[in-house]
């Protein structure tokens, strides 16, 4: 392990966040890599203390450290933010959401060899948040513009959410997907769209994706319509390698793919920009399980494994991944969601899974040194 000390912003988050982030932090510490954690609160706790769920000091800490490990944050109702998570990605320009979906033996799944990576665009599309509420003066202007330019008369009580796709935004996410594929030795990139219907948003996404693909002749490229993708994923997910998608399809397909590999409890993620990166699982704050030491920390631990890779700590990342894979394959020290039945009395808690992963890492290290 390198001698470097990595400064990391540590955001426990809401609901089950504090439990899973603490489990991941303990595993990362046990690799021997050295970290200096800068604790930063976003979400409910920040709202109580600072009157906002996303205080400036959190953003400043991430900008300074360039890397954060983050638990899920509940979407507040009635605050200035639609979602703290979306705001964080937008404010830090974390334009690429990376979600590897790999099935480890032992995970409850119908499929054996799923090993695909979702690259979801993180800043545009319907998530841009440009909306027009029904009955407002701005919406009336938009209705007039549509009537004038398209000859379409829509009812007065109509609301709009704009799907925003830009040439520049598409170019950088598709380039990211190809660069990632090349760096990881992956063979194929599949661009996902609905360009047959959405000609000026997904149509632009598709034409830019095709153009970018021409610069990567070493990697196979295909495009697929999003509904066909869903059918093909359910029938035979092993055929896919790297998927690149606009934001909203990326959201749905991420959860679908989490289901292919054993559920949200094992699906890690990262939000990456040119300046910084935030590592967090696909799942949310699951409030009903908060404080129960019950949920699976593996998605969060594997998000930490992705962080190690991003930091260049490849040996430690491999160690964590192997240890997690062995714990899952044994199926003994795992939470309820990885047991054959959800009410299995032998299921262990969140912190016990972290203990088991650490124990496995220690054993693997002893074996390597023997
Ligand atoms: P959720 O992912 O929090 O939970 C849905 C269900 O998935 C849970 O009830 C549980 O059965 C299962 N699950 C989730 N994580 C698990 C784990 N680690 N181990 C085992 N099972 C697990 O989704 P939700 O209930 O729709 O959202 C709750 C809150 O989280 C909302 O406020 C939502 O906006 C927020 N959210 C935040 C993020 C994020 O921080 N990036 C992502 C998604 C949702």
mmCIF file of C-alpha atoms and ligand atoms in Angstrom:
data_model
loop_
_atom_site.group_PDB
_atom_site.id
_atom_site.type_symbol
_atom_site.label_atom_id
_atom_site.label_comp_id
_atom_site.label_asym_id
_atom_site.label_seq_id
_atom_site.Cartn_x
_atom_site.Cartn_y
_atom_site.Cartn_z
ATOM 1 C CA UNK A 1 0.000 0.000 0.000
ATOM 2 C CA UNK A 2 1.236 3.515 -0.785
ATOM 3 C CA UNK A 3 2.546 5.789 1.965
ATOM 4 C CA UNK A 4 0.379 8.648 0.811
ATOM 5 C CA UNK A 5 -2.362 9.913 3.122
ATOM 6 C CA UNK A 6 -5.609 10.462 1.210
ATOM 7 C CA UNK A 7 -7.813 13.348 2.338
ATOM 8 C CA UNK A 8 -11.423 12.268 1.924
ATOM 9 C CA UNK A 9 -14.647 14.126 2.682
ATOM 10 C CA UNK A 10 -16.849 11.738 4.647
ATOM 11 C CA UNK A 11 -20.611 12.301 4.459
ATOM 12 C CA UNK A 12 -22.624 9.839 6.591
ATOM 13 C CA UNK A 13 -25.978 10.913 5.103
ATOM 14 C CA UNK A 14 -29.486 10.065 6.323
ATOM 15 C CA UNK A 15 -31.446 6.953 7.289
ATOM 16 C CA UNK A 16 -29.207 3.900 6.922
ATOM 17 C CA UNK A 17 -26.364 6.148 5.670
ATOM 18 C CA UNK A 18 -24.432 6.444 8.973
ATOM 19 C CA UNK A 19 -24.407 2.639 9.465
ATOM 20 C CA UNK A 20 -23.301 1.707 5.955
ATOM 21 C CA UNK A 21 -20.720 4.482 5.640
ATOM 22 C CA UNK A 22 -19.195 3.515 9.000
ATOM 23 C CA UNK A 23 -19.010 -0.127 7.849
ATOM 24 C CA UNK A 24 -17.281 0.959 4.624
ATOM 25 C CA UNK A 25 -14.902 3.286 6.453
ATOM 26 C CA UNK A 26 -13.804 0.464 8.782
ATOM 27 C CA UNK A 27 -13.152 -1.841 5.807
ATOM 28 C CA UNK A 28 -11.171 0.857 3.969
ATOM 29 C CA UNK A 29 -9.086 1.575 7.085
ATOM 30 C CA UNK A 30 -8.345 -2.135 7.436
ATOM 31 C CA UNK A 31 -6.739 -2.261 3.965
ATOM 32 C CA UNK A 32 -3.733 -0.383 5.383
ATOM 33 C CA UNK A 33 -4.226 2.553 3.004
ATOM 34 C CA UNK A 34 -3.987 5.777 5.003
ATOM 35 C CA UNK A 35 -6.869 8.216 5.056
ATOM 36 C CA UNK A 36 -7.643 11.523 6.714
ATOM 37 C CA UNK A 37 -11.418 11.787 6.912
ATOM 38 C CA UNK A 38 -13.082 15.219 6.873
ATOM 39 C CA UNK A 39 -16.512 14.709 8.408
ATOM 40 C CA UNK A 40 -19.206 16.751 6.646
ATOM 41 C CA UNK A 41 -22.946 16.642 7.227
ATOM 42 C CA UNK A 42 -25.475 17.020 4.446
ATOM 43 C CA UNK A 43 -29.149 16.079 4.658
ATOM 44 C CA UNK A 44 -31.387 16.090 7.746
ATOM 45 C CA UNK A 45 -28.611 16.775 10.248
ATOM 46 C CA UNK A 46 -27.332 19.742 8.243
ATOM 47 C CA UNK A 47 -30.882 21.044 7.902
ATOM 48 C CA UNK A 48 -31.277 20.994 11.708
ATOM 49 C CA UNK A 49 -27.891 22.592 12.384
ATOM 50 C CA UNK A 50 -27.446 25.007 9.502
ATOM 51 C CA UNK A 51 -30.943 25.520 8.133
ATOM 52 C CA UNK A 52 -29.985 23.975 4.783
ATOM 53 C CA UNK A 53 -29.473 20.322 3.775
ATOM 54 C CA UNK A 54 -26.432 21.265 1.707
ATOM 55 C CA UNK A 55 -24.235 23.801 3.543
ATOM 56 C CA UNK A 56 -21.437 25.509 1.607
ATOM 57 C CA UNK A 57 -18.760 23.950 3.807
ATOM 58 C CA UNK A 58 -19.677 20.493 2.434
ATOM 59 C CA UNK A 59 -19.086 21.633 -1.146
ATOM 60 C CA UNK A 60 -15.891 23.438 -0.134
ATOM 61 C CA UNK A 61 -14.596 20.310 1.613
ATOM 62 C CA UNK A 62 -15.241 18.149 -1.478
ATOM 63 C CA UNK A 63 -13.666 20.741 -3.778
ATOM 64 C CA UNK A 64 -10.574 20.886 -1.553
ATOM 65 C CA UNK A 65 -10.199 17.107 -1.090
ATOM 66 C CA UNK A 66 -11.467 16.243 -4.589
ATOM 67 C CA UNK A 67 -12.840 12.925 -3.293
ATOM 68 C CA UNK A 68 -15.821 12.109 -1.056
ATOM 69 C CA UNK A 69 -17.369 8.963 0.350
ATOM 70 C CA UNK A 70 -21.062 9.612 0.766
ATOM 71 C CA UNK A 71 -24.054 7.852 2.293
ATOM 72 C CA UNK A 72 -27.521 8.265 0.804
ATOM 73 C CA UNK A 73 -29.450 11.438 1.569
ATOM 74 C CA UNK A 74 -33.218 11.629 1.924
ATOM 75 C CA UNK A 75 -34.887 13.954 -0.527
ATOM 76 C CA UNK A 76 -36.287 16.743 1.670
ATOM 77 C CA UNK A 77 -39.860 17.803 1.187
ATOM 78 C CA UNK A 78 -40.376 21.549 1.088
ATOM 79 C CA UNK A 79 -36.754 22.750 1.100
ATOM 80 C CA UNK A 80 -35.089 24.806 -1.618
ATOM 81 C CA UNK A 81 -33.679 21.658 -3.242
ATOM 82 C CA UNK A 82 -35.527 19.132 -5.357
ATOM 83 C CA UNK A 83 -32.867 16.671 -4.229
ATOM 84 C CA UNK A 84 -29.603 17.228 -2.342
ATOM 85 C CA UNK A 85 -28.047 14.405 -4.348
ATOM 86 C CA UNK A 86 -28.971 15.967 -7.679
ATOM 87 C CA UNK A 87 -27.817 19.413 -6.446
ATOM 88 C CA UNK A 88 -24.433 18.017 -5.378
ATOM 89 C CA UNK A 89 -23.855 16.426 -8.777
ATOM 90 C CA UNK A 90 -24.882 19.622 -10.551
ATOM 91 C CA UNK A 91 -22.882 22.047 -8.370
ATOM 92 C CA UNK A 92 -19.703 19.948 -8.589
ATOM 93 C CA UNK A 93 -20.316 19.109 -12.252
ATOM 94 C CA UNK A 94 -20.047 15.372 -11.534
ATOM 95 C CA UNK A 95 -21.267 14.563 -15.000
ATOM 96 C CA UNK A 96 -20.599 10.827 -15.099
ATOM 97 C CA UNK A 97 -22.428 8.362 -12.900
ATOM 98 C CA UNK A 98 -20.577 5.066 -12.970
ATOM 99 C CA UNK A 99 -22.405 1.975 -11.761
ATOM 100 C CA UNK A 100 -20.655 -1.343 -12.256
ATOM 101 C CA UNK A 101 -23.130 -4.232 -12.026
ATOM 102 C CA UNK A 102 -21.223 -7.418 -11.432
ATOM 103 C CA UNK A 103 -22.802 -10.571 -10.154
ATOM 104 C CA UNK A 104 -20.700 -12.224 -7.450
ATOM 105 C CA UNK A 105 -21.358 -15.920 -6.736
ATOM 106 C CA UNK A 106 -23.765 -16.257 -3.816
ATOM 107 C CA UNK A 107 -25.856 -13.235 -4.809
ATOM 108 C CA UNK A 108 -29.517 -14.135 -5.317
ATOM 109 C CA UNK A 109 -29.859 -13.795 -9.082
ATOM 110 C CA UNK A 110 -31.210 -15.673 -12.092
ATOM 111 C CA UNK A 111 -28.012 -14.964 -14.002
ATOM 112 C CA UNK A 112 -24.463 -16.245 -13.670
ATOM 113 C CA UNK A 113 -22.139 -13.943 -15.576
ATOM 114 C CA UNK A 114 -23.474 -10.427 -15.455
ATOM 115 C CA UNK A 115 -20.575 -7.983 -15.533
ATOM 116 C CA UNK A 116 -21.674 -4.735 -17.102
ATOM 117 C CA UNK A 117 -21.068 -1.086 -16.356
ATOM 118 C CA UNK A 118 -23.650 1.672 -16.517
ATOM 119 C CA UNK A 119 -22.403 5.129 -17.458
ATOM 120 C CA UNK A 120 -25.285 7.490 -16.756
ATOM 121 C CA UNK A 121 -25.203 11.152 -17.746
ATOM 122 C CA UNK A 122 -25.687 13.053 -14.520
ATOM 123 C CA UNK A 123 -26.404 16.716 -15.265
ATOM 124 C CA UNK A 124 -28.916 17.025 -18.125
ATOM 125 C CA UNK A 125 -32.137 15.487 -19.389
ATOM 126 C CA UNK A 126 -35.332 15.769 -17.320
ATOM 127 C CA UNK A 127 -33.156 16.072 -14.203
ATOM 128 C CA UNK A 128 -32.062 19.532 -15.315
ATOM 129 C CA UNK A 129 -35.088 20.742 -13.353
ATOM 130 C CA UNK A 130 -36.470 23.154 -15.960
ATOM 131 C CA UNK A 131 -40.183 22.830 -15.335
ATOM 132 C CA UNK A 132 -43.258 24.941 -15.992
ATOM 133 C CA UNK A 133 -46.101 24.549 -13.536
ATOM 134 C CA UNK A 134 -49.645 24.496 -14.869
ATOM 135 C CA UNK A 135 -51.586 27.735 -14.518
ATOM 136 C CA UNK A 136 -48.564 30.065 -14.098
ATOM 137 C CA UNK A 137 -47.800 33.160 -16.266
ATOM 138 C CA UNK A 138 -44.580 31.538 -17.593
ATOM 139 C CA UNK A 139 -46.510 28.468 -18.656
ATOM 140 C CA UNK A 140 -49.074 30.678 -20.398
ATOM 141 C CA UNK A 141 -46.179 32.213 -22.397
ATOM 142 C CA UNK A 142 -44.914 28.767 -23.315
ATOM 143 C CA UNK A 143 -48.417 27.690 -24.386
ATOM 144 C CA UNK A 144 -48.628 30.788 -26.615
ATOM 145 C CA UNK A 145 -45.215 30.054 -28.133
ATOM 146 C CA UNK A 146 -46.257 26.477 -28.901
ATOM 147 C CA UNK A 147 -49.526 27.650 -30.452
ATOM 148 C CA UNK A 148 -47.686 30.243 -32.532
ATOM 149 C CA UNK A 149 -44.792 28.099 -33.721
ATOM 150 C CA UNK A 150 -46.322 24.613 -33.820
ATOM 151 C CA UNK A 151 -49.997 25.310 -34.377
ATOM 152 C CA UNK A 152 -50.818 23.123 -31.351
ATOM 153 C CA UNK A 153 -53.391 24.367 -28.876
ATOM 154 C CA UNK A 154 -52.853 22.719 -25.504
ATOM 155 C CA UNK A 155 -55.233 23.043 -22.564
ATOM 156 C CA UNK A 156 -54.485 25.821 -20.028
ATOM 157 C CA UNK A 157 -53.896 23.346 -17.191
ATOM 158 C CA UNK A 158 -50.844 21.731 -18.734
ATOM 159 C CA UNK A 159 -47.466 21.328 -17.021
ATOM 160 C CA UNK A 160 -44.064 20.867 -18.666
ATOM 161 C CA UNK A 161 -40.744 19.277 -17.708
ATOM 162 C CA UNK A 162 -38.032 19.932 -20.287
ATOM 163 C CA UNK A 163 -35.808 17.168 -21.574
ATOM 164 C CA UNK A 164 -32.486 18.923 -22.095
ATOM 165 C CA UNK A 165 -29.794 17.156 -24.130
ATOM 166 C CA UNK A 166 -26.820 19.108 -25.452
ATOM 167 C CA UNK A 167 -24.114 18.279 -27.958
ATOM 168 C CA UNK A 168 -21.363 19.139 -25.432
ATOM 169 C CA UNK A 169 -23.006 17.181 -22.590
ATOM 170 C CA UNK A 170 -23.397 14.119 -24.803
ATOM 171 C CA UNK A 171 -19.892 14.338 -26.187
ATOM 172 C CA UNK A 172 -18.301 14.323 -22.759
ATOM 173 C CA UNK A 173 -20.377 11.452 -21.333
ATOM 174 C CA UNK A 174 -19.914 9.231 -24.396
ATOM 175 C CA UNK A 175 -16.184 10.038 -24.463
ATOM 176 C CA UNK A 176 -16.056 9.162 -20.749
ATOM 177 C CA UNK A 177 -17.702 5.787 -21.496
ATOM 178 C CA UNK A 178 -15.204 4.989 -24.257
ATOM 179 C CA UNK A 179 -12.196 6.128 -22.209
ATOM 180 C CA UNK A 180 -13.422 4.016 -19.290
ATOM 181 C CA UNK A 181 -13.955 1.009 -21.593
ATOM 182 C CA UNK A 182 -10.454 1.390 -22.997
ATOM 183 C CA UNK A 183 -8.809 1.813 -19.570
ATOM 184 C CA UNK A 184 -10.637 -1.209 -18.139
ATOM 185 C CA UNK A 185 -10.032 -3.454 -21.165
ATOM 186 C CA UNK A 186 -13.728 -3.656 -22.001
ATOM 187 C CA UNK A 187 -14.837 -4.573 -25.492
ATOM 188 C CA UNK A 188 -18.124 -2.873 -26.304
ATOM 189 C CA UNK A 189 -20.039 0.363 -25.656
ATOM 190 C CA UNK A 190 -23.803 0.428 -26.160
ATOM 191 C CA UNK A 191 -25.541 3.824 -26.446
ATOM 192 C CA UNK A 192 -29.139 3.789 -25.234
ATOM 193 C CA UNK A 193 -31.815 6.174 -26.547
ATOM 194 C CA UNK A 194 -35.330 6.659 -27.879
ATOM 195 C CA UNK A 195 -34.276 8.583 -30.972
ATOM 196 C CA UNK A 196 -37.093 7.159 -33.092
ATOM 197 C CA UNK A 197 -39.591 9.253 -31.094
ATOM 198 C CA UNK A 198 -37.512 11.998 -29.425
ATOM 199 C CA UNK A 199 -35.791 13.269 -32.522
ATOM 200 C CA UNK A 200 -34.196 16.466 -31.219
ATOM 201 C CA UNK A 201 -33.066 15.307 -27.768
ATOM 202 C CA UNK A 202 -32.284 11.580 -28.040
ATOM 203 C CA UNK A 203 -31.701 12.058 -31.771
ATOM 204 C CA UNK A 204 -28.882 14.473 -30.922
ATOM 205 C CA UNK A 205 -27.578 12.075 -28.261
ATOM 206 C CA UNK A 206 -27.440 9.275 -30.823
ATOM 207 C CA UNK A 207 -25.780 11.247 -33.608
ATOM 208 C CA UNK A 208 -23.084 12.606 -31.245
ATOM 209 C CA UNK A 209 -22.556 9.113 -29.771
ATOM 210 C CA UNK A 210 -22.008 7.710 -33.282
ATOM 211 C CA UNK A 211 -19.542 10.476 -34.068
ATOM 212 C CA UNK A 212 -17.569 9.924 -30.830
ATOM 213 C CA UNK A 213 -17.552 6.155 -31.481
ATOM 214 C CA UNK A 214 -15.742 6.705 -34.795
ATOM 215 C CA UNK A 215 -12.722 7.877 -32.762
ATOM 216 C CA UNK A 216 -12.501 4.537 -30.909
ATOM 217 C CA UNK A 217 -12.083 1.897 -33.574
ATOM 218 C CA UNK A 218 -10.588 -0.541 -31.019
ATOM 219 C CA UNK A 219 -13.940 -0.757 -29.169
ATOM 220 C CA UNK A 220 -17.148 -2.168 -30.631
ATOM 221 C CA UNK A 221 -20.103 0.221 -30.695
ATOM 222 C CA UNK A 222 -23.814 -0.418 -30.963
ATOM 223 C CA UNK A 223 -26.921 1.589 -30.198
ATOM 224 C CA UNK A 224 -30.189 0.288 -28.870
ATOM 225 C CA UNK A 225 -33.627 1.767 -28.191
ATOM 226 C CA UNK A 226 -34.290 1.868 -24.444
ATOM 227 C CA UNK A 227 -37.368 -0.388 -24.494
ATOM 228 C CA UNK A 228 -35.497 -3.014 -26.514
ATOM 229 C CA UNK A 229 -32.610 -2.704 -24.072
ATOM 230 C CA UNK A 230 -34.901 -3.555 -21.134
ATOM 231 C CA UNK A 231 -36.154 -6.672 -22.892
ATOM 232 C CA UNK A 232 -32.632 -7.764 -23.874
ATOM 233 C CA UNK A 233 -31.323 -7.104 -20.350
ATOM 234 C CA UNK A 234 -33.952 -9.324 -18.795
ATOM 235 C CA UNK A 235 -33.465 -12.098 -21.351
ATOM 236 C CA UNK A 236 -29.691 -12.109 -21.559
ATOM 237 C CA UNK A 237 -27.769 -9.453 -19.609
ATOM 238 C CA UNK A 238 -24.461 -11.239 -20.235
ATOM 239 C CA UNK A 239 -24.363 -9.760 -23.775
ATOM 240 C CA UNK A 240 -23.727 -6.208 -22.486
ATOM 241 C CA UNK A 241 -20.462 -4.602 -21.473
ATOM 242 C CA UNK A 242 -20.572 -0.776 -21.071
ATOM 243 C CA UNK A 243 -23.919 1.018 -21.396
ATOM 244 C CA UNK A 244 -24.032 4.791 -21.850
ATOM 245 C CA UNK A 245 -27.374 6.494 -21.217
ATOM 246 C CA UNK A 246 -29.001 9.887 -20.760
ATOM 247 C CA UNK A 247 -29.890 10.668 -17.156
ATOM 248 C CA UNK A 248 -33.465 9.382 -16.767
ATOM 249 C CA UNK A 249 -33.027 6.075 -18.611
ATOM 250 C CA UNK A 250 -29.818 5.670 -16.589
ATOM 251 C CA UNK A 251 -31.835 5.958 -13.388
ATOM 252 C CA UNK A 252 -34.330 3.242 -14.347
ATOM 253 C CA UNK A 253 -31.788 0.926 -15.930
ATOM 254 C CA UNK A 254 -29.487 1.214 -12.878
ATOM 255 C CA UNK A 255 -32.178 -0.233 -10.631
ATOM 256 C CA UNK A 256 -33.073 -2.877 -13.195
ATOM 257 C CA UNK A 257 -29.428 -3.938 -13.342
ATOM 258 C CA UNK A 258 -29.126 -3.872 -9.535
ATOM 259 C CA UNK A 259 -31.949 -6.419 -9.620
ATOM 260 C CA UNK A 260 -29.965 -8.604 -12.029
ATOM 261 C CA UNK A 261 -27.020 -8.891 -9.633
ATOM 262 C CA UNK A 262 -28.776 -9.436 -6.301
ATOM 263 C CA UNK A 263 -30.505 -6.182 -5.409
ATOM 264 C CA UNK A 264 -29.758 -2.693 -4.154
ATOM 265 C CA UNK A 265 -27.742 -4.035 -1.234
ATOM 266 C CA UNK A 266 -24.869 -4.950 -3.564
ATOM 267 C CA UNK A 267 -24.952 -2.196 -6.228
ATOM 268 C CA UNK A 268 -22.138 0.378 -5.867
ATOM 269 C CA UNK A 269 -21.655 3.690 -7.634
ATOM 270 C CA UNK A 270 -19.543 6.771 -8.266
ATOM 271 C CA UNK A 271 -20.233 10.291 -9.524
ATOM 272 C CA UNK A 272 -17.219 11.576 -11.393
ATOM 273 C CA UNK A 273 -16.312 14.953 -12.868
ATOM 274 C CA UNK A 274 -13.116 16.486 -14.198
ATOM 275 C CA UNK A 275 -12.292 18.054 -10.803
ATOM 276 C CA UNK A 276 -13.692 15.689 -8.172
ATOM 277 C CA UNK A 277 -15.560 12.466 -7.489
ATOM 278 C CA UNK A 278 -18.194 11.342 -4.983
ATOM 279 C CA UNK A 279 -18.580 7.650 -4.228
ATOM 280 C CA UNK A 280 -22.011 6.429 -3.117
ATOM 281 C CA UNK A 281 -24.191 3.351 -3.601
ATOM 282 C CA UNK A 282 -27.163 3.191 -5.974
ATOM 283 C CA UNK A 283 -29.608 2.741 -3.087
ATOM 284 C CA UNK A 284 -31.292 5.456 -1.052
ATOM 285 C CA UNK A 285 -31.587 6.120 2.688
ATOM 286 C CA UNK A 286 -34.193 3.354 3.320
ATOM 287 C CA UNK A 287 -35.563 5.265 6.373
ATOM 288 C CA UNK A 288 -37.590 2.350 7.725
ATOM 289 C CA UNK A 289 -34.371 0.398 8.394
ATOM 290 C CA UNK A 290 -32.449 3.315 9.973
ATOM 291 C CA UNK A 291 -30.571 2.460 13.157
ATOM 292 C CA UNK A 292 -31.519 -1.233 13.075
ATOM 293 C CA UNK A 293 -28.084 -2.629 12.065
ATOM 294 C CA UNK A 294 -29.944 -4.641 9.443
ATOM 295 C CA UNK A 295 -29.242 -3.510 5.885
ATOM 296 C CA UNK A 296 -26.478 -4.669 3.617
ATOM 297 C CA UNK A 297 -23.321 -2.515 3.663
ATOM 298 C CA UNK A 298 -21.797 -4.270 0.604
ATOM 299 C CA UNK A 299 -23.025 -1.661 -1.923
ATOM 300 C CA UNK A 300 -21.334 1.015 0.196
ATOM 301 C CA UNK A 301 -18.181 -1.080 0.742
ATOM 302 C CA UNK A 302 -17.919 -1.703 -3.010
ATOM 303 C CA UNK A 303 -18.375 2.045 -3.594
ATOM 304 C CA UNK A 304 -15.333 2.427 -1.325
ATOM 305 C CA UNK A 305 -13.562 -0.162 -3.496
ATOM 306 C CA UNK A 306 -14.280 2.032 -6.551
ATOM 307 C CA UNK A 307 -12.848 4.969 -4.606
ATOM 308 C CA UNK A 308 -9.650 3.019 -3.944
ATOM 309 C CA UNK A 309 -9.314 2.334 -7.692
ATOM 310 C CA UNK A 310 -9.884 6.038 -8.442
ATOM 311 C CA UNK A 311 -7.141 6.904 -5.922
ATOM 312 C CA UNK A 312 -4.763 4.481 -7.655
ATOM 313 C CA UNK A 313 -4.777 2.067 -4.683
ATOM 314 C CA UNK A 314 -5.360 -0.903 -6.966
ATOM 315 C CA UNK A 315 -3.923 -3.577 -4.683
ATOM 316 C CA UNK A 316 -6.166 -2.505 -1.790
ATOM 317 C CA UNK A 317 -9.176 -2.324 -4.131
ATOM 318 C CA UNK A 318 -8.514 -5.884 -5.332
ATOM 319 C CA UNK A 319 -8.218 -7.044 -1.716
ATOM 320 C CA UNK A 320 -11.578 -5.513 -0.747
ATOM 321 C CA UNK A 321 -13.284 -6.931 -3.828
ATOM 322 C CA UNK A 322 -11.922 -10.441 -3.248
ATOM 323 C CA UNK A 323 -12.901 -10.356 0.420
ATOM 324 C CA UNK A 324 -16.438 -9.198 -0.389
ATOM 325 C CA UNK A 325 -16.725 -11.875 -3.098
ATOM 326 C CA UNK A 326 -15.633 -14.590 -0.625
ATOM 327 C CA UNK A 327 -18.036 -13.423 2.086
ATOM 328 C CA UNK A 328 -20.883 -13.459 -0.444
ATOM 329 C CA UNK A 329 -19.902 -16.851 -1.850
ATOM 330 C CA UNK A 330 -19.861 -18.387 1.653
ATOM 331 C CA UNK A 331 -23.268 -16.860 2.358
ATOM 332 C CA UNK A 332 -22.869 -17.137 6.137
ATOM 333 C CA UNK A 333 -22.011 -13.632 7.325
ATOM 334 C CA UNK A 334 -24.488 -11.844 5.086
ATOM 335 C CA UNK A 335 -27.590 -9.710 5.660
ATOM 336 C CA UNK A 336 -31.191 -10.843 5.119
ATOM 337 C CA UNK A 337 -31.311 -9.706 1.478
ATOM 338 C CA UNK A 338 -28.610 -12.192 0.463
ATOM 339 C CA UNK A 339 -30.182 -15.152 2.277
ATOM 340 C CA UNK A 340 -32.502 -17.536 0.390
ATOM 341 C CA UNK A 341 -35.411 -16.302 2.533
ATOM 342 C CA UNK A 342 -35.786 -12.746 3.815
ATOM 343 C CA UNK A 343 -36.812 -13.905 7.311
ATOM 344 C CA UNK A 344 -33.793 -16.226 7.621
ATOM 345 C CA UNK A 345 -32.806 -16.205 11.301
ATOM 346 C CA UNK A 346 -29.122 -16.722 10.441
ATOM 347 C CA UNK A 347 -28.867 -13.325 8.702
ATOM 348 C CA UNK A 348 -26.349 -11.024 10.378
ATOM 349 C CA UNK A 349 -26.351 -7.251 10.781
ATOM 350 C CA UNK A 350 -24.596 -4.410 8.941
ATOM 351 C CA UNK A 351 -21.564 -4.193 11.239
ATOM 352 C CA UNK A 352 -21.081 -7.987 11.304
ATOM 353 C CA UNK A 353 -20.752 -8.012 7.505
ATOM 354 C CA UNK A 354 -18.003 -5.389 7.790
ATOM 355 C CA UNK A 355 -16.292 -7.538 10.476
ATOM 356 C CA UNK A 356 -16.475 -10.569 8.166
ATOM 357 C CA UNK A 357 -15.002 -8.645 5.214
ATOM 358 C CA UNK A 358 -12.148 -7.352 7.405
ATOM 359 C CA UNK A 359 -11.491 -10.863 8.741
ATOM 360 C CA UNK A 360 -11.378 -12.193 5.148
ATOM 361 C CA UNK A 361 -8.980 -9.430 4.076
ATOM 362 C CA UNK A 362 -6.681 -10.258 6.967
ATOM 363 C CA UNK A 363 -6.784 -13.947 6.056
ATOM 364 C CA UNK A 364 -6.108 -13.248 2.355
ATOM 365 C CA UNK A 365 -3.150 -11.084 3.336
ATOM 366 C CA UNK A 366 -1.738 -13.729 5.692
ATOM 367 C CA UNK A 367 -2.097 -16.320 2.913
ATOM 368 C CA UNK A 368 -0.297 -14.071 0.419
ATOM 369 C CA UNK A 369 2.555 -13.487 2.894
ATOM 370 C CA UNK A 370 2.914 -17.153 3.953
HETATM 371 P P1 LIG B 1 -34.186 3.088 -1.056
HETATM 372 O O1 LIG B 1 -33.129 2.652 -1.981
HETATM 373 O O2 LIG B 1 -33.778 3.931 0.095
HETATM 374 O O3 LIG B 1 -34.929 1.815 -0.456
HETATM 375 C C1 LIG B 1 -35.826 0.985 -1.175
HETATM 376 C C2 LIG B 1 -35.758 -0.429 -0.617
HETATM 377 O O4 LIG B 1 -34.566 -1.056 -1.118
HETATM 378 C C3 LIG B 1 -35.614 -0.524 0.896
HETATM 379 O O5 LIG B 1 -36.869 -0.477 1.535
HETATM 380 C C4 LIG B 1 -34.951 -1.866 1.060
HETATM 381 O O6 LIG B 1 -35.888 -2.911 0.953
HETATM 382 C C5 LIG B 1 -34.014 -1.927 -0.148
HETATM 383 N N1 LIG B 1 -32.648 -1.480 0.186
HETATM 384 C C6 LIG B 1 -32.088 -0.280 -0.042
HETATM 385 N N2 LIG B 1 -30.830 -0.256 0.393
HETATM 386 C C7 LIG B 1 -30.578 -1.483 0.918
HETATM 387 C C8 LIG B 1 -29.444 -2.085 1.530
HETATM 388 N N3 LIG B 1 -28.289 -1.423 1.699
HETATM 389 N N4 LIG B 1 -29.554 -3.361 1.966
HETATM 390 C C9 LIG B 1 -30.683 -4.046 1.806
HETATM 391 N N5 LIG B 1 -31.783 -3.543 1.229
HETATM 392 C C10 LIG B 1 -31.739 -2.272 0.782
HETATM 393 O O7 LIG B 1 -35.298 3.850 -1.944
HETATM 394 P P2 LIG B 1 -36.504 4.795 -1.496
HETATM 395 O O8 LIG B 1 -37.215 4.205 -0.316
HETATM 396 O O9 LIG B 1 -37.243 5.073 -2.736
HETATM 397 O O10 LIG B 1 -35.801 6.149 -1.059
HETATM 398 C C11 LIG B 1 -35.612 6.576 0.292
HETATM 399 C C12 LIG B 1 -34.993 7.971 0.282
HETATM 400 O O11 LIG B 1 -33.674 7.916 -0.279
HETATM 401 C C13 LIG B 1 -35.788 8.984 -0.551
HETATM 402 O O12 LIG B 1 -35.820 10.208 0.128
HETATM 403 C C14 LIG B 1 -34.968 9.102 -1.818
HETATM 404 O O13 LIG B 1 -35.107 10.343 -2.439
HETATM 405 C C15 LIG B 1 -33.551 8.908 -1.280
HETATM 406 N N6 LIG B 1 -32.568 8.449 -2.291
HETATM 407 C C16 LIG B 1 -31.319 8.928 -2.159
HETATM 408 C C17 LIG B 1 -30.326 8.494 -3.030
HETATM 409 C C18 LIG B 1 -28.936 9.046 -2.865
HETATM 410 O O14 LIG B 1 -28.609 9.550 -1.802
HETATM 411 N N7 LIG B 1 -28.093 8.986 -3.866
HETATM 412 C C19 LIG B 1 -30.613 7.538 -4.015
HETATM 413 C C20 LIG B 1 -31.908 7.030 -4.091
HETATM 414 C C21 LIG B 1 -32.896 7.488 -3.207
#
